[in-house]
Tab-separated table of C-alpha atoms and ligand atoms in Angstrom:
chain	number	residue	atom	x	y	z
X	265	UNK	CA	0.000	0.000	0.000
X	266	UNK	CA	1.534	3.154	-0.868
X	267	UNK	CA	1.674	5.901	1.914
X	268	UNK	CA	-0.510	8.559	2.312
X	269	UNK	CA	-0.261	12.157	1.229
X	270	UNK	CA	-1.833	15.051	2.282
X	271	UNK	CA	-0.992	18.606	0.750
X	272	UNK	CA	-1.952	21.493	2.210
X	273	UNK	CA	-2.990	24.340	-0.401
X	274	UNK	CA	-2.089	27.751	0.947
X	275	UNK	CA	-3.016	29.629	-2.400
X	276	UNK	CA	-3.119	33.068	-1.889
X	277	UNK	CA	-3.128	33.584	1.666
X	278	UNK	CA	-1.045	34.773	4.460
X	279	UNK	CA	1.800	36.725	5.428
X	280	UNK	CA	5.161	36.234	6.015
X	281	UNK	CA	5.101	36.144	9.616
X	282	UNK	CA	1.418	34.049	9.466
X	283	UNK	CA	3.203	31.497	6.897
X	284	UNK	CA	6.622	31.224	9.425
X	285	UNK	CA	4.484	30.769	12.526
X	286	UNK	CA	1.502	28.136	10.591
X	287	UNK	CA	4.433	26.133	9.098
X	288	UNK	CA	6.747	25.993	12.183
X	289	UNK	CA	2.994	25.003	14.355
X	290	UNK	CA	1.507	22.790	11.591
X	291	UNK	CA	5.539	21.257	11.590
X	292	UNK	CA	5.400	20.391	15.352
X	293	UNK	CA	1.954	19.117	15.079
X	294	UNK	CA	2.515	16.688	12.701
X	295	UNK	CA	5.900	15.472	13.839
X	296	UNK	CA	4.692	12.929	14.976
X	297	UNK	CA	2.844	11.420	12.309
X	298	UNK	CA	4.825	8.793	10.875
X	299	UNK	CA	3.390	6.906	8.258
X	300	UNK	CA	2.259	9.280	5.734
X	301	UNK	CA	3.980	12.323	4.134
X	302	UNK	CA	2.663	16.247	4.047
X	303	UNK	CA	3.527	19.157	2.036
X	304	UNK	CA	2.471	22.670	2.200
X	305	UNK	CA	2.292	24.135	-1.302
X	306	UNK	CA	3.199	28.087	-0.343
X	307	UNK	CA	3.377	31.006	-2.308
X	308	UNK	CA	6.518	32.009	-3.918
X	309	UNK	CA	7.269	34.998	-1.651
X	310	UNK	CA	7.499	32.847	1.548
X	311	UNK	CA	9.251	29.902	-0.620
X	312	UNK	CA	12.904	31.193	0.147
X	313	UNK	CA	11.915	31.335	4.457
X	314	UNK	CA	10.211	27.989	4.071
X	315	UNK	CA	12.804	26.394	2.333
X	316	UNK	CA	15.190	27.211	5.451
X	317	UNK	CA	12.525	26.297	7.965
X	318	UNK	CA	13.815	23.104	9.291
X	319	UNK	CA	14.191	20.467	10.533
X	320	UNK	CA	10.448	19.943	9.689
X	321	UNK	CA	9.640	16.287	7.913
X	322	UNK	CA	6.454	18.713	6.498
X	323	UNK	CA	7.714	19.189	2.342
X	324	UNK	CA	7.553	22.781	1.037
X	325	UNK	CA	6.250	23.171	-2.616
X	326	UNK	CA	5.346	26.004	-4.894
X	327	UNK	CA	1.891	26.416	-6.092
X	328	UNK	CA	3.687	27.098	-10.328
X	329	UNK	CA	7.032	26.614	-11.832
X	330	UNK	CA	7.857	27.660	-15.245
X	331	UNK	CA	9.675	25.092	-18.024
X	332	UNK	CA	13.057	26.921	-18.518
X	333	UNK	CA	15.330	26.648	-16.553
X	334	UNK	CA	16.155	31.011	-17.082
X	335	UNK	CA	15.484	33.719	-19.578
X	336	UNK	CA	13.223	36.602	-20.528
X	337	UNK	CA	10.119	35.116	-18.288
X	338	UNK	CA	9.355	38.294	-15.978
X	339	UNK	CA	7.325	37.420	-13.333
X	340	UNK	CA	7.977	33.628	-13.705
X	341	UNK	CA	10.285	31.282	-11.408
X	342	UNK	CA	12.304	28.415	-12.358
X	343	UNK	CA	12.731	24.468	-11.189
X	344	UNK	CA	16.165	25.594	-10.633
X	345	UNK	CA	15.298	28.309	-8.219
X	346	UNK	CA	13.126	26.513	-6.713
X	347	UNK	CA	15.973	23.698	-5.853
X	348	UNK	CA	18.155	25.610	-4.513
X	349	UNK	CA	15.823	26.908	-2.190
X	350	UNK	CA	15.029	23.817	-0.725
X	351	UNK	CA	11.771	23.356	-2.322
X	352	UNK	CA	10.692	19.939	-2.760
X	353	UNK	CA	8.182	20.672	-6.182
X	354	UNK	CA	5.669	22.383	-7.207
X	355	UNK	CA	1.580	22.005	-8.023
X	356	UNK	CA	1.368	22.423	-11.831
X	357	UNK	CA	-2.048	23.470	-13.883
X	358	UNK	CA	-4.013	23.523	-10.882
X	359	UNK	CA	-7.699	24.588	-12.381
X	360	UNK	CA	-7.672	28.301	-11.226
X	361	UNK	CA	-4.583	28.416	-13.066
X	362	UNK	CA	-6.129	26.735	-15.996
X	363	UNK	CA	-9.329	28.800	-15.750
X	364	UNK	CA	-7.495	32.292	-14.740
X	365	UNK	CA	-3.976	32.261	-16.058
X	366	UNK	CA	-4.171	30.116	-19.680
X	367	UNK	CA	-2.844	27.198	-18.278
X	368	UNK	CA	-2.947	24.639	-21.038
X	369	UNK	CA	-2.180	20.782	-20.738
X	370	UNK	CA	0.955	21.289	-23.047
X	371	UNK	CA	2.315	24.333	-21.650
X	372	UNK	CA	1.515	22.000	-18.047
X	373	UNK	CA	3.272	19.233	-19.824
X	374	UNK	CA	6.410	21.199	-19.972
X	375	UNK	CA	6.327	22.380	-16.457
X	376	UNK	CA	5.712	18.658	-15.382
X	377	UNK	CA	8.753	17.783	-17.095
X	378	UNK	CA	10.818	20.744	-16.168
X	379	UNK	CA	10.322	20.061	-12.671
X	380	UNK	CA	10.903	16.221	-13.230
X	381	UNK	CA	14.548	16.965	-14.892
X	382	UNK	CA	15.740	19.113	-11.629
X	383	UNK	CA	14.504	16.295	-9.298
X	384	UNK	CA	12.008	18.118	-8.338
X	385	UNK	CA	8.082	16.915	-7.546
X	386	UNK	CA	5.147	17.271	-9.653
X	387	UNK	CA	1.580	17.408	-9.039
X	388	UNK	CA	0.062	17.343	-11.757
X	389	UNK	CA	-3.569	18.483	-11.125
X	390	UNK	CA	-6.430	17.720	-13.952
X	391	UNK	CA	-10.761	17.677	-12.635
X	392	UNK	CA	-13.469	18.855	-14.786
X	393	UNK	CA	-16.052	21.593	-14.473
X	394	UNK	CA	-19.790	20.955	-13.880
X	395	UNK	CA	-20.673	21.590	-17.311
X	396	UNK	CA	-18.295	18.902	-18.765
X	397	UNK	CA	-19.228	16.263	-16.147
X	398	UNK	CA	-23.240	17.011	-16.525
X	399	UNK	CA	-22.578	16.249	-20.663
X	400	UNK	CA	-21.128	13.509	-20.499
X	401	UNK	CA	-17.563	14.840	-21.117
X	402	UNK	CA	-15.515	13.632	-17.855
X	403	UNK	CA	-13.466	10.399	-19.996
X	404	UNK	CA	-12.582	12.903	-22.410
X	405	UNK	CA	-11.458	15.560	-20.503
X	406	UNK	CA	-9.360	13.533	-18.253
X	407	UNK	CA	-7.941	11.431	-20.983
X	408	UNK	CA	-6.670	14.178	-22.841
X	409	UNK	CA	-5.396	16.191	-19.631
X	410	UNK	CA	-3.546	12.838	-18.845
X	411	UNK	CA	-2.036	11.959	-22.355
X	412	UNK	CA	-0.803	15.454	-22.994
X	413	UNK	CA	0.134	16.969	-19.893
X	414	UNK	CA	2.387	13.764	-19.182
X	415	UNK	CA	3.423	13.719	-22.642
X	416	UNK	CA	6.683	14.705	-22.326
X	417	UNK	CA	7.754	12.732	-18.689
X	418	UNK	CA	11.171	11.490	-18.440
X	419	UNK	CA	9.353	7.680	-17.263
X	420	UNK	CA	13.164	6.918	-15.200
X	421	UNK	CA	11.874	9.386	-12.459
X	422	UNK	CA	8.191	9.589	-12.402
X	423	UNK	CA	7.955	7.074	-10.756
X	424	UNK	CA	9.191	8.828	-7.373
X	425	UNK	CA	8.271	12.227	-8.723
X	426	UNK	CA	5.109	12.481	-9.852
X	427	UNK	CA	2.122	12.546	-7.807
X	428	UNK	CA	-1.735	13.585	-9.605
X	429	UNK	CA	-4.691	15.591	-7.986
X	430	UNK	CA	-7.773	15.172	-8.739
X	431	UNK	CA	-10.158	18.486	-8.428
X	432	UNK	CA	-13.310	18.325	-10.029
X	433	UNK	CA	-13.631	22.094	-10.580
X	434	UNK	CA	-16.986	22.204	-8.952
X	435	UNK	CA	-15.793	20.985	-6.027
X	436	UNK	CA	-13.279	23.450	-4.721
X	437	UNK	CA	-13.751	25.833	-2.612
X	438	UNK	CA	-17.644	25.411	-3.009
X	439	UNK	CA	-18.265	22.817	-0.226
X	440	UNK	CA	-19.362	20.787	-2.830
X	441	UNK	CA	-17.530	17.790	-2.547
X	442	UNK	CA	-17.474	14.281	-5.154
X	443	UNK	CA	-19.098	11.536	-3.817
X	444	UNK	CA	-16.672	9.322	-2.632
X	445	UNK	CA	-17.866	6.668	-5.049
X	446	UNK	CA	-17.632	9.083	-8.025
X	447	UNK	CA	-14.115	10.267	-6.788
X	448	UNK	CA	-12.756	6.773	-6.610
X	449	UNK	CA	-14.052	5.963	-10.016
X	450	UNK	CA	-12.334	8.935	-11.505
X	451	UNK	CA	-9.392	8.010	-9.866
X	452	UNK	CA	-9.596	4.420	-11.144
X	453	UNK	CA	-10.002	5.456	-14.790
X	454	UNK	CA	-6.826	8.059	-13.949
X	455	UNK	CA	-4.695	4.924	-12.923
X	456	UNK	CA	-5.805	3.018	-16.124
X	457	UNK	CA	-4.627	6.150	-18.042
X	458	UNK	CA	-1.657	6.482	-16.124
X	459	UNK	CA	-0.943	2.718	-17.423
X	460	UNK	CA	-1.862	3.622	-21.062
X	461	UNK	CA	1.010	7.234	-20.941
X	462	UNK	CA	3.493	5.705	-18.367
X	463	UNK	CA	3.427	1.547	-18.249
X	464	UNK	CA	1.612	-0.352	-15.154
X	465	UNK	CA	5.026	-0.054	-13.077
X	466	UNK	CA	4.871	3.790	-12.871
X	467	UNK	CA	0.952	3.686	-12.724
X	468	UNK	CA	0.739	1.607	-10.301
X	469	UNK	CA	3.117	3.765	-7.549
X	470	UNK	CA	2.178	7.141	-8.293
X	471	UNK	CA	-0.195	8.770	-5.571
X	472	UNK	CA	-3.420	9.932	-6.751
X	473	UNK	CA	-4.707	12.742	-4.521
X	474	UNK	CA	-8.205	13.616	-4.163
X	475	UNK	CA	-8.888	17.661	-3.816
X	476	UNK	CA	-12.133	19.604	-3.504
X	477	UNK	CA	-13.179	20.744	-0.175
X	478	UNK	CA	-11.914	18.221	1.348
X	479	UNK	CA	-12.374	18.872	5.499
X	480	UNK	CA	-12.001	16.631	8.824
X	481	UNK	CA	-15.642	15.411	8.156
X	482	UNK	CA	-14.639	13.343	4.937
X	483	UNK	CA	-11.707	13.172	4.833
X	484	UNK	CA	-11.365	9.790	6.259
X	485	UNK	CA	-14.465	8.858	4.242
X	486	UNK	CA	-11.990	9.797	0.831
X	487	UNK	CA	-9.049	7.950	2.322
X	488	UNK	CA	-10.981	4.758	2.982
X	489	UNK	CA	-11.282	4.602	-0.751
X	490	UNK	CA	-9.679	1.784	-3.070
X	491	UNK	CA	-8.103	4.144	-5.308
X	492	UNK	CA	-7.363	7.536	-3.292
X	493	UNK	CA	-4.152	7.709	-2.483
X	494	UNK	CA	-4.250	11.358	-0.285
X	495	UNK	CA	-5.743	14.602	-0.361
X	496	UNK	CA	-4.978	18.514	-1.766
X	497	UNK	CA	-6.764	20.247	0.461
X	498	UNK	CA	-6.966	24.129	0.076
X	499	UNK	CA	-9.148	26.460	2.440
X	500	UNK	CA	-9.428	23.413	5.663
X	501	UNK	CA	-5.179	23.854	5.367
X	502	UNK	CA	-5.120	27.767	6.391
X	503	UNK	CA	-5.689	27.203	10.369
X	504	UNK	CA	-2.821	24.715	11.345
X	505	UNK	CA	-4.118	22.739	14.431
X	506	UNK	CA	-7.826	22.282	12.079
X	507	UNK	CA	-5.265	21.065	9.610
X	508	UNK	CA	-2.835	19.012	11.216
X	509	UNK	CA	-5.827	17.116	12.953
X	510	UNK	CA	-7.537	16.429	9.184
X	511	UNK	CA	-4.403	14.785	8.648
X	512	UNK	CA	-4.423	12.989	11.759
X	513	UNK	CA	-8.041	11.945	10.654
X	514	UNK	CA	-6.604	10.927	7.373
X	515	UNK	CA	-4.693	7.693	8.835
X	516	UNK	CA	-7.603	6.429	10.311
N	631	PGA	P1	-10.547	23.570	-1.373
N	631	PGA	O1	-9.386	23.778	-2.447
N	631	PGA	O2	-10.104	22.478	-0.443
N	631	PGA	O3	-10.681	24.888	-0.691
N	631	PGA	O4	-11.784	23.183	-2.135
N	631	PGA	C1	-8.684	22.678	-2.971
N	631	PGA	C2	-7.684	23.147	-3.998
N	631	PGA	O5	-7.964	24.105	-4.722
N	631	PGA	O6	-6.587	22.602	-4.127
């Protein structure tokens, strides 16, 4: 069985001096915890603190990374950079990126990759909206998000570095969650894709994470099922004891 993951999504909250105090509490909260692996994904202003936080077993990500490793990219910040901060990975084409910032599944294909070739951790997230589950359209949509976004993965290190989210779009930040059965389906058809792009070796050890508010009511419920391997979980991550005892709920 592989181990559990839970990733706390910080988004666009907090300040410095919240982010140093909710990692260091969320850190000593946690220590404990053994058997399953967490990872704050942070924005990149508090990226270069995090990175130095330690000793903390909790994994510091970004929430984007771009696909070069430098250049004429203003605004944008590189695997490299993020490596040498002590960063662990990054989220890539979560769906507010997709919806707000043209995130695409090839231009998330290269960003997979990119972070793949420094060593670096990729979650790769893919979910439909309402309107393409309600027509019929959810096969589709993840099948193509799948085949193209991991289109261009080195396969001798995705094994260890690749982890995928699933957030149907409804479901986040709405309190609107998946069923648990229609979550675990989705994530069963994702591990048959994950076969078809990557071979049954690599499909069968990468994590599949479950996101869309996700909280301590159901979050045991999520990680009872067959085929969810952890959670993303974005607004129930803010408050650092709520979240570190949603994790501990997580291993039950
Ligand atoms: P939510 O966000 O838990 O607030 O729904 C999840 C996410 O966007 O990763």
């Amino acid at each position: 069985m592989k181990r559990k993951y839970i990733v706390g999504n910080w988004k666009m909250h907090k300040t410095l001096s919240e982010a140093r105090n909710d990692f260091k509490h969320f850190s000593e909260l946690t220590n404990s915890l053994s058997t399953a692996d967490f990872a704050i994904s942070a924005p990149a202003v508090f990226l270069s603190e995090l990175g130095r936080a330690g000793p903390s077993k909790v994994k510091v990500l970004a929430q984007n990374c771009h696909w070069d490793s430098k250049g004429a990219f203003t605004g944008e910040i590189s695997a490299l950079m993020l490596r040498e901060l002590n960063i662990k990975g990054s989220l890539v084409a979560h769906s507010e990126r997709r919806q707000m910032n043209g995130e695409t599944n090839l231009s998330a294909a290269k960003r997979v990759s990119a972070l793949l070739t420094q060593g670096l951790e990729a979650i790769y997230c893919v979910g439909e909206t309402l309107e393409e589950r309600e027509s019929g359209k959810l096969k589709d949509v993840l099948s193509k998000q799948i085949e193209i976004g991991l289109s261009l993965v080195d396969r001798t290190c995705a094994a260890q570095l690749l982890t995928i989210a699933y957030e149907p779009v409804w479901a986040i930040g709405t309190g609107k969650s998946a069923s648990v059965n229609d979550a675990n389906e989705a994530h069963s058809f994702i591990r048959l894709l994950l076969a078809e792009t990557l071979g049954t070796s690599i499909s069968s050890s990468v994590r599949i994470l479950y996101g869309g508010s996700v909280n301590k009511q159901n979050v045991g419920e999520y990680l009872k099922a067959s085929h969810i391997d952890g959670a993303l979980v974005g607004g129930a991550s803010l408050d650092p004891q709520g979240f570190a005892e949603l994790c501990q709920l997580s291993l039950k």
